[in-house]
Coordinates of C-alpha atoms in Angstrom, one line a residue:
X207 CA 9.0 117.5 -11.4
X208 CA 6.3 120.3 -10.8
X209 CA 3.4 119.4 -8.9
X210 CA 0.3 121.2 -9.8
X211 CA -0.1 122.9 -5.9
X212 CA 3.7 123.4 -5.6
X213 CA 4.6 127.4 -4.7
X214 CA 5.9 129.1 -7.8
X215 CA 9.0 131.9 -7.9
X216 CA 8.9 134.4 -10.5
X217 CA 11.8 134.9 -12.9
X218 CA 14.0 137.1 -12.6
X219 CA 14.8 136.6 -9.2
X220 CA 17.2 139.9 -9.3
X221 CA 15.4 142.4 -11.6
X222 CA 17.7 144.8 -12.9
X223 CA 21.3 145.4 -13.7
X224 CA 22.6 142.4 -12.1
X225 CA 24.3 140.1 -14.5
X226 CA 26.6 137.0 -14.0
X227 CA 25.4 135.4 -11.1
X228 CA 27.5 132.9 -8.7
X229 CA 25.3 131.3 -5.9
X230 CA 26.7 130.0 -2.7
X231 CA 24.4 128.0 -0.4
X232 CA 26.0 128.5 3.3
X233 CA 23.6 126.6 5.7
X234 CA 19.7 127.4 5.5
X235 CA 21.7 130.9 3.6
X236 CA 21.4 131.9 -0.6
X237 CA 24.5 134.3 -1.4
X238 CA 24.8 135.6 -5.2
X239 CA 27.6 137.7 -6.2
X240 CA 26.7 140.2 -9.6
X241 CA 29.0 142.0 -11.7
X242 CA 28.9 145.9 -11.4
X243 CA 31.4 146.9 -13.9
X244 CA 32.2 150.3 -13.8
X245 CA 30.0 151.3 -10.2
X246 CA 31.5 151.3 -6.8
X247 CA 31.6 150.2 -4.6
X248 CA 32.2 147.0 -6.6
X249 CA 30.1 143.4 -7.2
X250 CA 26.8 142.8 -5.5
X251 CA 25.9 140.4 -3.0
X252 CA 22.3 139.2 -2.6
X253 CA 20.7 137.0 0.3
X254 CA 18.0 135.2 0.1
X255 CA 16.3 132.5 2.5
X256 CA 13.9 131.0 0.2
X257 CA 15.2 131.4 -3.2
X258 CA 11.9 133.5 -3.9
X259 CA 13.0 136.9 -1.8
X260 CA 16.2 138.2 -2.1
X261 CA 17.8 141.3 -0.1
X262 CA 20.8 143.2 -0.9
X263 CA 23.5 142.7 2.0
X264 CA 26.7 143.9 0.9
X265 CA 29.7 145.3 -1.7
X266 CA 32.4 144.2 -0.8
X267 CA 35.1 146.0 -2.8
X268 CA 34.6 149.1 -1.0
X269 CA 38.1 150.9 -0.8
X270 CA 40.8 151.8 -2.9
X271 CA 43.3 148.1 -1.9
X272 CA 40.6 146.0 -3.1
X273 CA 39.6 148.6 -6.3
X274 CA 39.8 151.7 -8.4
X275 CA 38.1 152.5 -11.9
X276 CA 39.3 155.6 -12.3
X277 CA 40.0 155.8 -15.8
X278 CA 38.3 152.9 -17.3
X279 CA 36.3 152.6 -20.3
X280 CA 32.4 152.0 -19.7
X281 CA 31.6 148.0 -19.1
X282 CA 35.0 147.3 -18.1
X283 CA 36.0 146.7 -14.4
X284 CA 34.1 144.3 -12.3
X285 CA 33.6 141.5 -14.3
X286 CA 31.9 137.9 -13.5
X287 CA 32.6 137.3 -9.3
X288 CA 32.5 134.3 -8.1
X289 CA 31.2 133.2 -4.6
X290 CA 32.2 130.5 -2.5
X291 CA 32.3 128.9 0.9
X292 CA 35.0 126.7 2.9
X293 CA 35.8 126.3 6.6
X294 CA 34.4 128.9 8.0
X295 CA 35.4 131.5 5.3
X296 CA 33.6 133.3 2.3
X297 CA 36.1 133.6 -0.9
X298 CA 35.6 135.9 -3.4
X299 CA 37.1 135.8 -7.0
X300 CA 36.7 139.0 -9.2
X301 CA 38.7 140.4 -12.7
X302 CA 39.2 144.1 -13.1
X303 CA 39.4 144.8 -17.1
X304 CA 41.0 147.5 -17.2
X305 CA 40.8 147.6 -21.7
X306 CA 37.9 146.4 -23.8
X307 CA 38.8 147.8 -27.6
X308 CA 41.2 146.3 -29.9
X309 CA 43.0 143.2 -29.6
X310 CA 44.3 143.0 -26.3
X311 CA 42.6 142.3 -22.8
X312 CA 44.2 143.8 -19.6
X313 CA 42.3 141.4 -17.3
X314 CA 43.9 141.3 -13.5
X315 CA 42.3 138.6 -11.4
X316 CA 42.0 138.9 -7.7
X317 CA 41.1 136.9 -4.2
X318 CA 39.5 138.3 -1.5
X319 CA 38.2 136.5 1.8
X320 CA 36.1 137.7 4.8
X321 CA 34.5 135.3 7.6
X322 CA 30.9 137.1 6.9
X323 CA 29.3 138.0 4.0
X324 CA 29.0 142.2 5.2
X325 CA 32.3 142.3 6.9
X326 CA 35.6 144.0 5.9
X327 CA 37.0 141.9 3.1
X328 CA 40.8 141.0 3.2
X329 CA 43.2 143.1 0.9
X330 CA 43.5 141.2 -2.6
X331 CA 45.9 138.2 -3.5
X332 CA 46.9 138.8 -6.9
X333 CA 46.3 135.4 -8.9
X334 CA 46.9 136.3 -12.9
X335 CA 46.1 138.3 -15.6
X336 CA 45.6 135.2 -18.2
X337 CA 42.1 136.1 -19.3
X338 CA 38.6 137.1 -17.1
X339 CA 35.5 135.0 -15.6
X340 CA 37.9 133.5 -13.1
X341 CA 36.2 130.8 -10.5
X342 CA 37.7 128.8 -7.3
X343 CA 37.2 125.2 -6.9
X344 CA 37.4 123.7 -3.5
X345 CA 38.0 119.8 -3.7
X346 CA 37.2 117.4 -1.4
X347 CA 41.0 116.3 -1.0
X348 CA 41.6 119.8 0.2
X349 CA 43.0 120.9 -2.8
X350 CA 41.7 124.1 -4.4
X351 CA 41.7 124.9 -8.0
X352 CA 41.8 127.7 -10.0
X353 CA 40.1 128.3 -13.7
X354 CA 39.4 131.3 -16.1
X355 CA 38.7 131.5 -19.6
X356 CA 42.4 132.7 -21.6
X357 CA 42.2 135.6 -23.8
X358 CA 44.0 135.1 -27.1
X359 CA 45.4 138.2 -28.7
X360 CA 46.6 136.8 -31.5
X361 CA 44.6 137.5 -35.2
X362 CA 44.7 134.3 -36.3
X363 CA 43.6 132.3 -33.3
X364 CA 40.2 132.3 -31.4
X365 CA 40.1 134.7 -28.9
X366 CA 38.1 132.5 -26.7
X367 CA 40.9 130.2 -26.1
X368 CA 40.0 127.9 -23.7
X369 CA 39.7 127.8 -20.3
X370 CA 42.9 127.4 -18.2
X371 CA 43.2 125.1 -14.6
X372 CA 45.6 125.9 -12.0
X373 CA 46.1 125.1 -8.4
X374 CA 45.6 127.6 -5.6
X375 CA 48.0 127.4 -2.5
X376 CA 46.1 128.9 0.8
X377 CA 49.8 129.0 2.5
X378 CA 51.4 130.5 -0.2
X379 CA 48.7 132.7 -1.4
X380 CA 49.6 132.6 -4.9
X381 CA 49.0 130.0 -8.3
X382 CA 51.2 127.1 -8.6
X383 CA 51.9 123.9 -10.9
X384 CA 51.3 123.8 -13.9
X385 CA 48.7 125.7 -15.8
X386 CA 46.7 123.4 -18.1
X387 CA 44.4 124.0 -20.7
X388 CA 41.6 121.7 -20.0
X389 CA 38.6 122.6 -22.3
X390 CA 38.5 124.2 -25.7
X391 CA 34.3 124.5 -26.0
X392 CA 31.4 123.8 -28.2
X393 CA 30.7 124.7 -31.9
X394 CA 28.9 127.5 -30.3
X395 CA 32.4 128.8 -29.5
X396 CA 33.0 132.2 -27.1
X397 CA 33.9 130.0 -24.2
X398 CA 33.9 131.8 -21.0
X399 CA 32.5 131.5 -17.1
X400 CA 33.8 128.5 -16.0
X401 CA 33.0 126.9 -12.6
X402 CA 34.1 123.4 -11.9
X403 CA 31.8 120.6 -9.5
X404 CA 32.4 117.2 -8.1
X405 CA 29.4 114.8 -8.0
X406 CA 29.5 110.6 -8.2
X407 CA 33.0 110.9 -9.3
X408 CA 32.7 113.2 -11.9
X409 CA 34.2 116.9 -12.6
X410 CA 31.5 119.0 -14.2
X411 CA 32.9 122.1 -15.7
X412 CA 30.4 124.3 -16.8
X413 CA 30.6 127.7 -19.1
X414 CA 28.7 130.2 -21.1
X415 CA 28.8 130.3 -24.7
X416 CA 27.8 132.3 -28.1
X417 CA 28.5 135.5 -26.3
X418 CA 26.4 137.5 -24.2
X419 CA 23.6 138.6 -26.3
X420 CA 21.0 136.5 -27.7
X421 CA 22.9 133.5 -28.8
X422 CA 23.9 132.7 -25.1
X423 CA 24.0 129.4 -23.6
X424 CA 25.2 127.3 -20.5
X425 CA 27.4 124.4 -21.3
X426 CA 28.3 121.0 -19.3
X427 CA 31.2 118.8 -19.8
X428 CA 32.1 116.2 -17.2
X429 CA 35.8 113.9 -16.9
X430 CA 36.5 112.0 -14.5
X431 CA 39.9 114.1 -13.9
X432 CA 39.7 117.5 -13.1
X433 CA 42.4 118.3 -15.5
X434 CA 40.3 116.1 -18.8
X435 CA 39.8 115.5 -21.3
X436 CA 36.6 116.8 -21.0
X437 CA 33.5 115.0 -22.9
X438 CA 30.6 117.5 -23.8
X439 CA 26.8 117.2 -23.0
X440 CA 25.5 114.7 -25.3
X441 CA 21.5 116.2 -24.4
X442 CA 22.8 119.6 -25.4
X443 CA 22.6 122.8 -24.3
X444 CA 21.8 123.1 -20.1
X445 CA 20.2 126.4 -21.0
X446 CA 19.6 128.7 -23.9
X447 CA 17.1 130.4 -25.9
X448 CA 18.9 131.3 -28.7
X449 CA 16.7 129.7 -31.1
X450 CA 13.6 130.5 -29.6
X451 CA 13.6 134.4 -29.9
X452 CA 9.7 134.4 -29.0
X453 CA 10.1 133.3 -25.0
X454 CA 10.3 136.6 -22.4
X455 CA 13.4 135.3 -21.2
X456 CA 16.1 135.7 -23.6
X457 CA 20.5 135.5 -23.2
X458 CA 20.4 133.4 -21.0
X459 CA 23.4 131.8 -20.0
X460 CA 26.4 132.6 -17.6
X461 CA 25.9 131.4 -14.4
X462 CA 26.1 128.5 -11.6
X463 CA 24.9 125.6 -9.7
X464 CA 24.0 125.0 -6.3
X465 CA 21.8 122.8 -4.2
X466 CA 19.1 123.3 -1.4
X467 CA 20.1 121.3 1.7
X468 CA 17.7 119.2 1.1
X469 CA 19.0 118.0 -2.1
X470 CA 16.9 120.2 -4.9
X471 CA 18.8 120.9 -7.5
X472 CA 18.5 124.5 -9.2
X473 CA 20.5 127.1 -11.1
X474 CA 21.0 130.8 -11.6
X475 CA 21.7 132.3 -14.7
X476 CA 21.8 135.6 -16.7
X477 CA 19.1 136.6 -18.7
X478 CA 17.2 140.0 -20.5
X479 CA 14.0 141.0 -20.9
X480 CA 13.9 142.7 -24.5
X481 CA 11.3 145.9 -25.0
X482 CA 8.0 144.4 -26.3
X483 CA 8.8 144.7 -30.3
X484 CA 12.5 145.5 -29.9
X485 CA 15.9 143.7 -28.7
X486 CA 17.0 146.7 -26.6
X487 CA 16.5 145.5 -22.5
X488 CA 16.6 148.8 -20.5
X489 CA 16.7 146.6 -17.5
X490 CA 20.0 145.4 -19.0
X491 CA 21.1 141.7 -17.8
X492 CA 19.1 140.5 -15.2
X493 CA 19.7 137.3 -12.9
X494 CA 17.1 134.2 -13.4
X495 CA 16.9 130.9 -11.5
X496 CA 15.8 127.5 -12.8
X497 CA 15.1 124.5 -11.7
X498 CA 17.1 121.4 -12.7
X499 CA 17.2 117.3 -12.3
X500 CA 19.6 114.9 -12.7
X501 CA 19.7 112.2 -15.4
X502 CA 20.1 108.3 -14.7
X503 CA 23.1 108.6 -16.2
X504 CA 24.4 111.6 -14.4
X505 CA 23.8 114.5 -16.4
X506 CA 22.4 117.6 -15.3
X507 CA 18.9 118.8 -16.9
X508 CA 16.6 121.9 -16.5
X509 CA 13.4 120.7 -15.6
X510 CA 10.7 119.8 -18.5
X511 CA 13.7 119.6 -20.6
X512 CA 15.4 116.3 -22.3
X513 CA 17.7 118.1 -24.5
X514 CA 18.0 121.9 -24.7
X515 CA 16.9 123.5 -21.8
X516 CA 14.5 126.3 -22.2
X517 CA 14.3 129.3 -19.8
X518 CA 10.7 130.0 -18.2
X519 CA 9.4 132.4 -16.2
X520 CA 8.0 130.6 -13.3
X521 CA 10.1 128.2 -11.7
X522 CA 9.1 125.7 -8.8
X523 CA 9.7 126.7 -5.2
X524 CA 12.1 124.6 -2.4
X525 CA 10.7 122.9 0.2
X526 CA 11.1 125.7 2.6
X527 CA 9.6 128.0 4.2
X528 CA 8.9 131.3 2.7
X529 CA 11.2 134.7 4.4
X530 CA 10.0 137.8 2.9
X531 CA 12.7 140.9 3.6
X532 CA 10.9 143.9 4.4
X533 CA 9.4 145.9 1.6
X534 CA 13.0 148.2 0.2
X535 CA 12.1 152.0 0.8
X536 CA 10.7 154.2 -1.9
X537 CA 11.6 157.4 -0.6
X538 CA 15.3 158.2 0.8
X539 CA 15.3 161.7 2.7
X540 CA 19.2 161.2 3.1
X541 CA 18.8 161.5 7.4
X542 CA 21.4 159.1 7.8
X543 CA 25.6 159.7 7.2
X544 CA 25.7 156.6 5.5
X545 CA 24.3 156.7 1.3
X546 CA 21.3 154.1 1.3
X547 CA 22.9 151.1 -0.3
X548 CA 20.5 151.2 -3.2
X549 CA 22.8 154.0 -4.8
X550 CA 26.6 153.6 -6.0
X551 CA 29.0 155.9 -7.9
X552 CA 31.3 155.5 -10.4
X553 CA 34.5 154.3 -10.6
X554 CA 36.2 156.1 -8.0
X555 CA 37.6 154.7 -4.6
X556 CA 37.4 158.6 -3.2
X557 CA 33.6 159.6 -2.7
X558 CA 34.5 162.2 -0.4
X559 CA 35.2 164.3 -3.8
X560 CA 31.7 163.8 -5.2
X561 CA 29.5 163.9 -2.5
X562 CA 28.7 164.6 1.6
X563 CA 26.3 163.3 3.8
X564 CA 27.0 165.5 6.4
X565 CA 27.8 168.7 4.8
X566 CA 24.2 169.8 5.2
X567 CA 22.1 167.7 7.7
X568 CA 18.7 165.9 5.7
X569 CA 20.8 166.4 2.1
X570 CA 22.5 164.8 0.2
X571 CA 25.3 167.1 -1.3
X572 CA 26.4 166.3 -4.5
X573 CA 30.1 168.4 -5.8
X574 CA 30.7 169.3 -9.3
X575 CA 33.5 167.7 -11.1
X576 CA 34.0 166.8 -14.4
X577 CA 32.0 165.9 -17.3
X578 CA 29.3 163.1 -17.5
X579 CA 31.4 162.0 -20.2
X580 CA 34.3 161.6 -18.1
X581 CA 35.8 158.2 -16.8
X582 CA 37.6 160.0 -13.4
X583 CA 35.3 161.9 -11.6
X584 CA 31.8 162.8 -12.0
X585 CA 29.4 163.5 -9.3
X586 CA 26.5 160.8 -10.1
X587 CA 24.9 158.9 -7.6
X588 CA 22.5 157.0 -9.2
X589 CA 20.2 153.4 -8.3
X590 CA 19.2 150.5 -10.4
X591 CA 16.0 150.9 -12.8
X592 CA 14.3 147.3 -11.9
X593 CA 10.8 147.7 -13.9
X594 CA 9.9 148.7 -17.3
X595 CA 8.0 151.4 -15.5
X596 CA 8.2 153.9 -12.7
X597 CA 8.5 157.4 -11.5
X598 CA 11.5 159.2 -9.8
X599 CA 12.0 162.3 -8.2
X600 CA 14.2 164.9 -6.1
X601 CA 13.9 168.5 -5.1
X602 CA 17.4 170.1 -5.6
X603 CA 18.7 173.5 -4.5
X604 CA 20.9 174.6 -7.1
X605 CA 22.5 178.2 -7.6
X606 CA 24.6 177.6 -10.6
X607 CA 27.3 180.9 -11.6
X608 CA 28.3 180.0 -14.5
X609 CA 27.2 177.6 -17.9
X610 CA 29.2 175.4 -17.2
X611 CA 28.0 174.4 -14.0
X612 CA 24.9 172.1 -14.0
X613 CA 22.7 169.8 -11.8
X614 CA 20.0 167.9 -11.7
X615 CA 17.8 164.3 -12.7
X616 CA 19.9 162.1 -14.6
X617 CA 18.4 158.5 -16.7
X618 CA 22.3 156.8 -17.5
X619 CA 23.2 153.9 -19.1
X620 CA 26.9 154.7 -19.4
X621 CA 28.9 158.0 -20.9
X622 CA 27.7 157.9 -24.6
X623 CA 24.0 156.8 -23.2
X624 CA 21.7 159.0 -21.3
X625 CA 18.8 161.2 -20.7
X626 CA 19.5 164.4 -18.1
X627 CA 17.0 166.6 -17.2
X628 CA 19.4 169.8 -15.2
X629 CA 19.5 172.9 -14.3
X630 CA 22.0 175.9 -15.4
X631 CA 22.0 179.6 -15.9
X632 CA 22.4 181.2 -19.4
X633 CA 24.4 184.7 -20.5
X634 CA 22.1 186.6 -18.7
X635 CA 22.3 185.4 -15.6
X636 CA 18.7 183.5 -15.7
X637 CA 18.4 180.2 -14.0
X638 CA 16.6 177.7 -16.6
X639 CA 15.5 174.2 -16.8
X640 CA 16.5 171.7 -19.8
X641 CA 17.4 168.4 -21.2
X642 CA 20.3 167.2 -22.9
X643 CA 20.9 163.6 -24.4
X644 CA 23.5 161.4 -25.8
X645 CA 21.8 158.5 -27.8
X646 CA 24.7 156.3 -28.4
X647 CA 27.1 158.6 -30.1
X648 CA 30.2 160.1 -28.1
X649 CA 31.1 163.0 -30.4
X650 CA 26.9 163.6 -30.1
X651 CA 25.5 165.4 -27.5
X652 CA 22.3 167.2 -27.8
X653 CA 21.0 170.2 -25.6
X654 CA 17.3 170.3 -26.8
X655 CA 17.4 174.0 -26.0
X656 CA 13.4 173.5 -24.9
X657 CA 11.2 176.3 -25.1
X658 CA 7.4 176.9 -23.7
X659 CA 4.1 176.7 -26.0
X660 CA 6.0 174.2 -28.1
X661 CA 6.9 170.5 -28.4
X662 CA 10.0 170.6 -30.9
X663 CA 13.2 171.3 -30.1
X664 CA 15.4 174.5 -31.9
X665 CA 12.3 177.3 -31.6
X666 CA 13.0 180.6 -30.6
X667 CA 10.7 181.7 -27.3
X668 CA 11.4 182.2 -24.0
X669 CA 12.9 179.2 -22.3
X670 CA 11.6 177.6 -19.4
X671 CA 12.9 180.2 -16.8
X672 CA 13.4 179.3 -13.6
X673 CA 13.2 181.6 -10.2
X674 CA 16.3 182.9 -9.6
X675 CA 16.6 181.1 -6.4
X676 CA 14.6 178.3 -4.1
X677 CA 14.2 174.9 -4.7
X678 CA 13.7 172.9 -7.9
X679 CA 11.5 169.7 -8.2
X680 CA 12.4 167.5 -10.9
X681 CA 10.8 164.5 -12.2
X682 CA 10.9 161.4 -14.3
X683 CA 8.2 159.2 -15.6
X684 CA 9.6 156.4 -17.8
X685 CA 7.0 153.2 -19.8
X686 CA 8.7 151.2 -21.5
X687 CA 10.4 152.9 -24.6
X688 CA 9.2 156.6 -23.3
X689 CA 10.5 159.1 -21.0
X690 CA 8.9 162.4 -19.8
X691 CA 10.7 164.6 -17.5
X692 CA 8.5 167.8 -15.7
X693 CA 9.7 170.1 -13.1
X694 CA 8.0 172.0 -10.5
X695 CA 9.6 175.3 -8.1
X696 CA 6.2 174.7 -5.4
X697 CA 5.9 170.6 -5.7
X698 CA 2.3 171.1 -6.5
X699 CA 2.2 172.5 -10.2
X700 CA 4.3 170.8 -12.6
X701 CA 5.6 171.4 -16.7
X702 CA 6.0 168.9 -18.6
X703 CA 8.7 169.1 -20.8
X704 CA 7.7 169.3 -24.3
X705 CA 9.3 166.2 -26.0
X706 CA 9.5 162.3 -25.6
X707 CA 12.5 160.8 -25.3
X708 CA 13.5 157.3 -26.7
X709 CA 14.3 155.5 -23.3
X710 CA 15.4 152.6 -25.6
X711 CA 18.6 154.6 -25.3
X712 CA 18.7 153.2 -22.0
X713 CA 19.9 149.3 -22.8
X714 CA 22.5 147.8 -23.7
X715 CA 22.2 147.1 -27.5
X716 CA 21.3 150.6 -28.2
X717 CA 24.1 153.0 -29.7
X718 CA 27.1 152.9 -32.5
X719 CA 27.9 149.7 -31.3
X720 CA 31.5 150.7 -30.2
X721 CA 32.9 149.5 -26.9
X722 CA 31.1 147.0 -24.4
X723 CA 27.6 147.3 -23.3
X724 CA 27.2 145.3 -20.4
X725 CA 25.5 147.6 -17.6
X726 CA 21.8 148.4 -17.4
X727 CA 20.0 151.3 -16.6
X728 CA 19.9 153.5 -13.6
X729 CA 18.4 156.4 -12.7
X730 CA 19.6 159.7 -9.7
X731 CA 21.1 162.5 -9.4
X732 CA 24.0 164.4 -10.9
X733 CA 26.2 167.4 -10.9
X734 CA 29.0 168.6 -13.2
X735 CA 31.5 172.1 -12.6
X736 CA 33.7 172.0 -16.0
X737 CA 34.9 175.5 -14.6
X738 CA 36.8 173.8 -11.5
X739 CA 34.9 175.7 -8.9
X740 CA 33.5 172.5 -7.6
X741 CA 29.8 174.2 -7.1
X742 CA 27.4 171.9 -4.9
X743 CA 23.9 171.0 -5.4
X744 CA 22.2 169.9 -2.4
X745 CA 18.8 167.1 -2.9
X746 CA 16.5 166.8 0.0
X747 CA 15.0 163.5 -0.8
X748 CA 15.2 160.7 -4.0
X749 CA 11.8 159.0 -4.4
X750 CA 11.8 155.7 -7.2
X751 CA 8.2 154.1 -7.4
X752 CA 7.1 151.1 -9.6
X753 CA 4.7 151.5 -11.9

């Protein structure tokens, strides 16, 4: 239990976009693997000496053998890694969804090893297509085992249909015996995220339940075969806050556990941080860590908690020493031929199409494609948003030729949610600044058509014309629910454009409802040619400060 001097780590431990975690301890090492969904390169791998500070090391599906998007919906791909450790080597489990509406699920579930955590990964060992949230088990008998959650098409039955056991074969590569339906879940029902443990002769099996939003929950059930029956938690829930809407931490659920070396037990989990007065979380699903105990009679507990365990937002530090990374940069002047990793792309295995590094020494180059609606490819090289508030900007050099070509400072949450401050040039050849928005609805787009001296939308002065050459600086300020973009041509006297925007947009239970929302927000830079003469925009620098 918590003693009154003991160091305290604040929750969450990943801020941002980083849903789903799996947690490996490897020596005095702390690895957890995120989802990224539709961004590439694809899933995120954290390190962390301390549990307290956590640096971002590696993606490891970085090329087109171990994944391609192109072409799938928003909040599909990378979903729910998992992590884990044996002899010498780092495995790493992942599903690529490639269908989200209607009845079906086309979930294709992968294996890929590498003997360091930033190394080149192996090409993927198919495993099966069953269902998504796959996890490897190793056992202490040298057998490994398999699990996922199966995905039941048919109307009448529960979609959620259980989770599925397998075993693994190293030699063969592939799945073999006989597949087993080991666990059906809780009253709580949407049974998904399985990861199995061995402890005092027990199988754990633990999942997530209620579904991802804000009746989430972590599950235990233990047998004393891996293959069950499985008896459920008599204390409860391991984690949830779905009846306690009040507490800052809220969906929590989906995760794993793990122990220090020196026997602490803790675990990670997903979790949201909801606007002050809303349910929208602009930081979208977020990675929290809690600490946990054991019961005499072997159950596993959060700590403070005898039945349902409650998430809070200060946790109790390890016994070890505290490793502080140095402090992640705030301004990237894009020197180096390599993108800093606090940026990705979408969905595409090809970034040579969307942007250079070496085009133009000291810029990043950006090349139109398609459509920030599109699910191919779209030049947009955003990073996370890990605060409720902070500033961002870029200075761009943009000579657009035609309408259709555009550029600029984009706020995205995924095709049919965004903010975009850009650049374009109208029927008269006059370069001008503007905003457009999509707020949730796909066959809704709106170009505010901005005008000086006013602060609605639709009037009928001059535009906020723009030099017809030179540089453009272009920035976002974002609190909370509000965004504000302002531009600048000298970087020392800056507009502000004339409207707030509703940066509740921004999060995942915004919009029609339609499709998943499972991302978070990010905010970078963007450029779009719907003419097909791939135009370039060049940005000297990307600055993101914390408010």
């Amino acid at each position: 239990m918590t003693t009154p001097t003991q160091p305290m780590i604040q929750n969450p431990i990943l801020p941002g976009f980083n849903p789903d975690p799996s947690i490996v301890a490897v020596g005095d090492d702390f690895y957890i693997a995120t989802s990224t969904f539709e961004w590439y390169p694809g899933v995120q791998i954290h390190h962390s000496k301390d549990l307290k500070n956590w640096q971002l090391v590696s993606r490891p599906l970085n090329r087109k053998a171990l994944l391609d998007l192109r072409g799938e919906p928003d909040s599909c791909g990378v979903w729910a890694p998992c992590l884990s450790y044996h002899d010498g080597l780092f495995y790493l489990i992942y599903t690529d969804v490639k269908r989200f509406d209607g009845d079906f699920k086309d979930a294709h579930n992968y294996l890929t090893t590498c003997e360091t955590i930033d190394g080149d990964w192996s090409d993927p060992i198919y495993m099966n297509s069953s269902g998504f949230d796959p996890s490897l088990f190793h056992d202490d008998d040298g057998k490994k085992w398999f699990v996922n959650m199966v995905w039941d098409h048919r109307r009448e039955k529960n979609r959620f249909g259980g989770i599925l056991l397998q075993e693994y074969c190293p030699v063969k590569q592939k799945l073999v015996g006989e597949i087993k339906n080991i666990f059906a879940g809780s009253k709580l029902a949407c049974t998904e995220a399985p990861h199995l443990y061995k402890r005092n002769g027990y199988y754990y099996l633990l999942t997530a339940e209620g579904g991802t939003f804000y009746t989430h929950a972590m599950t235990l059930a233990r047998s004393k075969n891996i293959d069950g029956p499985y008896e459920l938690d008599p204390y409860g829930y391991l984690l949830t806050a779905k009846d306690n809407q009040h507490l800052p931490l809220q969906r929590t659920g989906h995760g794993d556990l793990f122990e220090t070396a020196s026997g602490e037990t803790y675990l990670v989990h997903l979790c949201g941080r909801p606007l002050l007065g809303e349910r929208r979380c602009p930081l979208g699903r977020e990675t929290g860590l809690q600490k946990t105990y054991w019961t005499d009679d072997d159950w596993l507990r959060v700590e403070n908690a005898v039945t349902d365990g409650l998430p809070t937002m200060e946790v109790p530090a390890p016994s070890l020493p505290e490793h502080p990374w140095p402090a992640s940069q705030t301004q990237h002047d894009f020197d180096s031929p390599q993108l800093p990793i606090e940026f990705q792309w979408l969905r595409t295995p090809n970034p040579e199409r969307l942007f250079s590094l070496s085009a133009r020494s000291g810029y990043l180059r950006l090349i139109g494609r398609e459509s920030i609606g599109s699910l191919y490819e779209q030049a947009l090289v955003a990073r996370r948003q890990e605060a409720f508030s902070y500033t961002a900007q870029t200075a761009m050099e943009f000579s657009p030729a035609n309408f259709q070509q555009t550029a600029g400072l984009i706020c995205y949450y995924n095709s049919q949610k965004f903010h975009y401050c850009y650049v374009s040039i109208d029927d008269e050849g006059n370069r001008f600044v503007d905003v457009m928005s999509c707020l949730g609805n796909p066959d809704l787009t709106l170009t505010f058509a901005l005008r000086e001296g006013h602060t609605e939308p639709w009037v009928t002065d001059e535009r906020f014309i723009l030099p017809s050459q030179g540089p453009v600086y272009l920035g976002a300020e974002v609190s909370h629910h509000k965004l504000n973009f302002s531009f600048s041509t000298d970087e020392i006297h800056w507009t502000k454009l004339p409207i707030n925007l509703d940066y509740s947009i921004i999060s995942d239970e915004a919009g029609s409802g339609e499709g998943a929302h499972f991302t978070g927000g990010f905010v970078g830079m963007a450029c779009q040619d719907l003419s097909g003469q791939q135009c370039t925009a060049d940005f000297d620098y990307f600055n993101y400060i914390e408010q």
